[in-house]
Short mmCIF file of C-alpha atoms in Angstrom, two decimals:
data_model
loop_
_atom_site.label_atom_id
_atom_site.label_comp_id
_atom_site.label_asym_id
_atom_site.label_seq_id
_atom_site.Cartn_x
_atom_site.Cartn_y
_atom_site.Cartn_z
CA PHE A 1241 -52.78 55.31 -9.90
CA THR A 1242 -55.14 55.20 -6.90
CA PHE A 1243 -57.04 52.40 -5.16
CA ASN A 1244 -60.39 53.33 -3.58
CA SER A 1245 -62.62 51.41 -1.18
CA TYR A 1246 -66.09 52.40 0.06
CA GLN A 1247 -67.81 50.63 2.94
CA ILE A 1248 -65.54 47.63 2.20
CA ALA A 1249 -68.11 46.36 -0.34
CA PHE A 1250 -67.10 48.71 -3.16
CA ALA A 1251 -63.61 48.85 -4.62
CA GLY A 1252 -62.26 50.92 -7.48
CA PHE A 1253 -59.21 52.21 -9.27
CA THR A 1254 -58.44 55.69 -10.55
CA TYR A 1255 -55.83 56.32 -13.22
CA GLY A 1256 -54.58 59.76 -14.16
CA MET A 1257 -54.44 59.62 -17.95
CA THR A 1258 -53.20 63.20 -18.41
CA ASP A 1259 -52.80 66.34 -16.31
CA THR A 1260 -56.44 67.20 -17.02
CA SER A 1261 -58.21 63.81 -17.14
CA GLN A 1262 -58.65 60.71 -15.01
CA LEU A 1263 -60.50 57.40 -15.37
CA THR A 1264 -62.22 55.65 -12.45
CA VAL A 1265 -63.69 52.11 -12.50
CA THR A 1266 -65.62 50.79 -9.49
CA THR A 1267 -67.20 47.41 -8.76
CA LEU A 1268 -69.20 45.74 -6.01
CA LEU A 1269 -67.15 42.97 -4.41
CA PRO A 1270 -68.80 39.51 -4.11
CA ILE A 1271 -68.51 39.37 -0.33
CA ILE A 1272 -71.87 37.61 0.18
CA ALA A 1273 -73.95 35.14 -1.81
CA ASP A 1274 -76.26 36.36 -4.59
CA ILE A 1275 -74.67 39.78 -4.67
CA PRO A 1276 -75.49 41.69 -7.89
CA THR A 1277 -72.89 42.38 -10.55
CA VAL A 1278 -72.16 46.11 -10.51
CA ILE A 1279 -69.63 47.88 -12.74
CA LEU A 1280 -69.39 51.69 -12.76
CA ALA A 1281 -67.01 53.90 -14.73
CA ASN A 1282 -66.44 57.63 -15.18
CA VAL A 1283 -63.98 60.00 -16.80
CA LYS A 1284 -63.31 63.34 -15.11
CA LEU A 1285 -62.13 66.07 -17.47
CA LYS A 1286 -60.81 69.44 -16.30
CA LEU A 1287 -62.20 72.14 -18.57
CA MET A 1288 -60.85 75.29 -16.96
CA GLU A 1289 -58.67 76.36 -14.05
CA THR A 1290 -58.02 79.79 -12.56
CA ASP A 1291 -56.19 80.89 -9.42
CA ARG A 1292 -59.29 80.17 -7.31
CA ALA A 1293 -61.55 77.81 -9.29
CA ILE A 1294 -61.60 74.56 -11.27
CA LEU A 1295 -64.41 73.57 -13.63
CA SER A 1296 -64.75 69.90 -14.63
CA VAL A 1297 -67.19 67.62 -16.43
CA GLN A 1298 -67.68 63.92 -15.72
CA PRO A 1299 -69.39 61.55 -18.17
CA GLN A 1300 -70.19 58.21 -16.57
CA GLY A 1301 -71.93 54.90 -17.06
CA GLY A 1302 -72.57 51.56 -15.43
CA PHE A 1303 -74.08 48.08 -15.62
CA VAL A 1304 -76.06 46.13 -13.00
CA HIS A 1305 -77.20 42.50 -13.27
CA GLN A 1306 -78.96 40.22 -10.81
CA ASN A 1307 -81.26 37.19 -11.13
CA GLY A 1308 -81.51 37.51 -14.89
CA VAL A 1309 -82.45 41.20 -14.83
CA SER A 1310 -80.03 43.81 -16.17
CA ALA A 1311 -79.96 47.60 -16.06
CA GLY A 1312 -77.73 50.19 -17.64
CA ILE A 1313 -76.73 53.64 -16.40
CA LEU A 1314 -75.63 56.59 -18.51
CA GLY A 1315 -75.03 60.08 -17.22
CA ALA A 1316 -72.85 63.11 -16.82
CA GLY A 1317 -72.13 65.86 -14.35
CA ILE A 1318 -70.50 69.22 -13.92
CA ILE A 1319 -68.29 70.03 -10.93
CA THR A 1320 -66.92 73.36 -9.68
CA ASP A 1321 -64.26 73.64 -6.97
CA ILE A 1322 -63.68 77.10 -5.50
CA ARG A 1323 -60.71 77.88 -3.26
CA LEU A 1324 -61.83 80.34 -0.60
CA ASP A 1325 -58.33 81.36 0.51
CA ASP A 1326 -54.85 81.67 -0.98
CA GLU A 1327 -53.59 78.47 0.69
CA ALA A 1328 -56.62 76.40 -0.44
CA ARG A 1329 -57.38 75.42 3.14
CA ALA A 1330 -61.10 76.03 2.60
CA ILE A 1331 -62.73 74.65 -0.56
CA LEU A 1332 -66.36 74.98 -1.68
CA THR A 1333 -67.60 72.42 -4.22
CA GLY A 1334 -70.83 72.48 -6.19
CA SER A 1335 -72.02 69.77 -8.56
CA PHE A 1336 -74.97 68.71 -10.68
CA PHE A 1337 -75.34 65.18 -12.04
CA THR A 1338 -77.95 63.50 -14.17
CA ASN A 1339 -78.09 59.75 -14.77
CA THR A 1340 -80.53 57.71 -16.82
CA VAL A 1341 -81.25 54.20 -15.60
CA PHE A 1342 -82.88 51.95 -18.16
CA SER A 1343 -84.03 48.33 -17.95
CA GLU A 1344 -86.65 45.96 -19.30
CA THR A 1345 -89.13 43.98 -17.23
CA GLY A 1346 -89.84 40.32 -17.73
CA ILE A 1347 -93.13 41.13 -19.54
CA GLY A 1348 -91.49 43.54 -21.96
CA ASP A 1349 -92.57 46.89 -20.48
CA GLU A 1350 -89.83 49.46 -20.81
CA ILE A 1351 -88.90 51.17 -17.58
CA GLY A 1352 -86.71 54.24 -17.28
CA LEU A 1353 -85.46 56.52 -14.55
CA ALA A 1354 -83.58 59.79 -14.87
CA ALA A 1355 -81.99 60.66 -11.53
CA LEU A 1356 -80.78 64.20 -10.92
CA THR A 1357 -78.53 65.18 -8.03
CA PHE A 1358 -77.63 68.64 -6.75
CA SER A 1359 -74.92 68.91 -4.11
CA ALA A 1360 -72.87 71.50 -2.26
CA ALA A 1361 -69.82 70.55 -0.19
CA PHE A 1362 -67.33 72.35 2.01
CA SER A 1363 -63.96 71.08 3.25
CA TYR A 1364 -61.47 72.73 5.58
CA ARG A 1365 -57.86 71.62 6.02
CA VAL A 1366 -57.10 71.87 9.74
CA ASN A 1367 -53.45 70.82 9.42
CA HIS A 1368 -51.19 68.56 7.35
CA ALA A 1369 -53.14 65.43 8.39
CA ILE A 1370 -56.79 66.39 9.06
CA LYS A 1371 -59.64 67.83 6.98
CA LEU A 1372 -63.20 68.57 8.08
CA LEU A 1373 -65.91 67.60 5.57
CA THR A 1374 -69.57 68.49 5.08
CA GLU A 1375 -71.99 68.06 2.16
CA LEU A 1376 -75.68 68.58 1.34
CA THR A 1377 -77.25 66.49 -1.44
CA LEU A 1378 -80.71 66.97 -2.96
CA PRO A 1379 -82.05 64.32 -5.37
CA ALA A 1380 -84.77 64.55 -8.00
CA ALA A 1381 -86.20 61.96 -10.38
CA TYR A 1382 -87.98 61.60 -13.68
CA ALA A 1383 -89.47 58.13 -14.17
CA TRP A 1384 -91.46 56.44 -16.88
CA VAL A 1385 -93.15 53.10 -17.53
CA GLU A 1386 -94.27 52.80 -21.14
CA GLU A 1387 -96.23 56.04 -21.79
CA ASP A 1388 -96.67 57.13 -18.18
CA SER A 1389 -94.12 59.54 -16.71
CA ALA A 1390 -93.60 61.83 -13.73
CA PHE A 1391 -91.00 64.28 -12.38
CA ARG A 1392 -90.42 65.02 -8.72
CA ILE A 1393 -87.90 66.75 -6.50
CA LEU A 1394 -87.33 64.38 -3.58
CA GLU A 1395 -87.26 66.73 -0.60
CA GLU A 1396 -87.41 63.73 1.73
CA GLY A 1397 -84.10 62.59 0.25
CA LEU A 1398 -82.19 65.75 1.27
CA LEU A 1399 -79.09 64.27 2.85
CA LEU A 1400 -76.47 65.81 5.13
CA GLY A 1401 -73.03 64.27 5.26
CA TYR A 1402 -70.33 65.38 7.66
CA GLY A 1403 -67.12 63.94 8.99
CA ILE A 1404 -63.36 63.99 9.06
CA ARG A 1405 -60.55 62.94 6.74
CA PHE A 1406 -57.19 61.66 7.96
CA TYR A 1407 -54.61 61.83 5.20
CA GLY A 1408 -50.93 61.72 4.38
CA ASN A 1409 -48.82 61.90 1.26
CA SER A 1410 -50.23 58.71 -0.27
CA HIS A 1411 -53.19 57.56 1.84
CA ALA A 1412 -56.51 58.99 3.05
CA PHE A 1413 -59.22 57.63 5.34
CA ASP A 1414 -62.67 59.24 5.64
CA LEU A 1415 -65.11 58.72 8.49
CA THR A 1416 -68.39 60.42 7.69
CA PHE A 1417 -71.99 60.27 8.89
CA LEU A 1418 -75.03 60.46 6.59
CA ARG A 1419 -78.33 61.74 7.93
CA PRO A 1420 -81.63 62.72 6.26
CA VAL A 1421 -82.55 66.36 6.88
CA HIS A 1422 -86.29 66.31 6.14
CA PRO A 1423 -88.30 66.32 9.42
CA ASP A 1424 -90.80 63.76 8.14
CA VAL A 1425 -88.12 61.14 7.56
CA SER A 1426 -87.87 58.79 10.51
CA ASN A 1427 -86.98 55.15 10.46
CA GLU A 1428 -85.09 52.45 12.24
CA ILE A 1429 -81.71 53.53 10.89
CA ILE A 1430 -82.13 57.10 12.17
CA ASP A 1431 -83.28 55.83 15.56
CA THR A 1432 -80.32 53.43 15.71
CA PHE A 1433 -77.73 55.97 14.51
CA PRO A 1434 -78.69 59.41 15.92
CA MET A 1435 -75.46 60.95 14.58
CA GLY A 1436 -76.20 59.54 11.14
CA TYR A 1437 -75.33 56.33 9.31
CA PRO A 1438 -71.54 55.81 9.48
CA TYR A 1439 -69.78 55.71 6.12
CA ILE A 1440 -66.11 54.87 5.70
CA SER A 1441 -63.84 55.14 2.69
CA TYR A 1442 -60.15 54.71 1.95
CA SER A 1443 -57.91 55.76 -0.92
CA GLY A 1444 -54.26 54.97 -1.50
CA ARG A 1445 -52.02 56.34 -4.25
CA PHE A 1446 -49.40 54.02 -5.72
#
């Protein structure tokens, strides 16, 4: 049983149902007025494990509601973890996720969005208490409104994340920085945070 917190606003719980499956439920905490209702859930299932690799699938879904407008999320992903050395100090992770977001406007037009995410991550365990983290994420989208539709790979959304994890037997704290990679992306956040937008997370096993 694990408690997870992301940027203070999100909190979730993970429960290991079996040796090969776990359930995670996450919600957005009502820390300010008029905050939307957000409930997300996923089940991670280990399909195969060898001496150096683990293959998993992760079906997931969610619900968002604010100001009388609701949206649902349904999706799934595949995750591969590859140990690059015998002691599993260095781990390479690749994943692909697709999620369909569906809603209905106030005038009855159906709106849909299929979001695809490709990511590659690398972690290195420095010692018994520190890991170095890095990840590249590339999004794509397929959207439709009634009969109109379009697909696009969002190169401008290519995101680099890097940071450090402090961990012990039961607790872990991540400090990472998120920064767009595309040279045409420039905004106030990038100018304010030249290292990238700081992102913190915590997990504790009980």
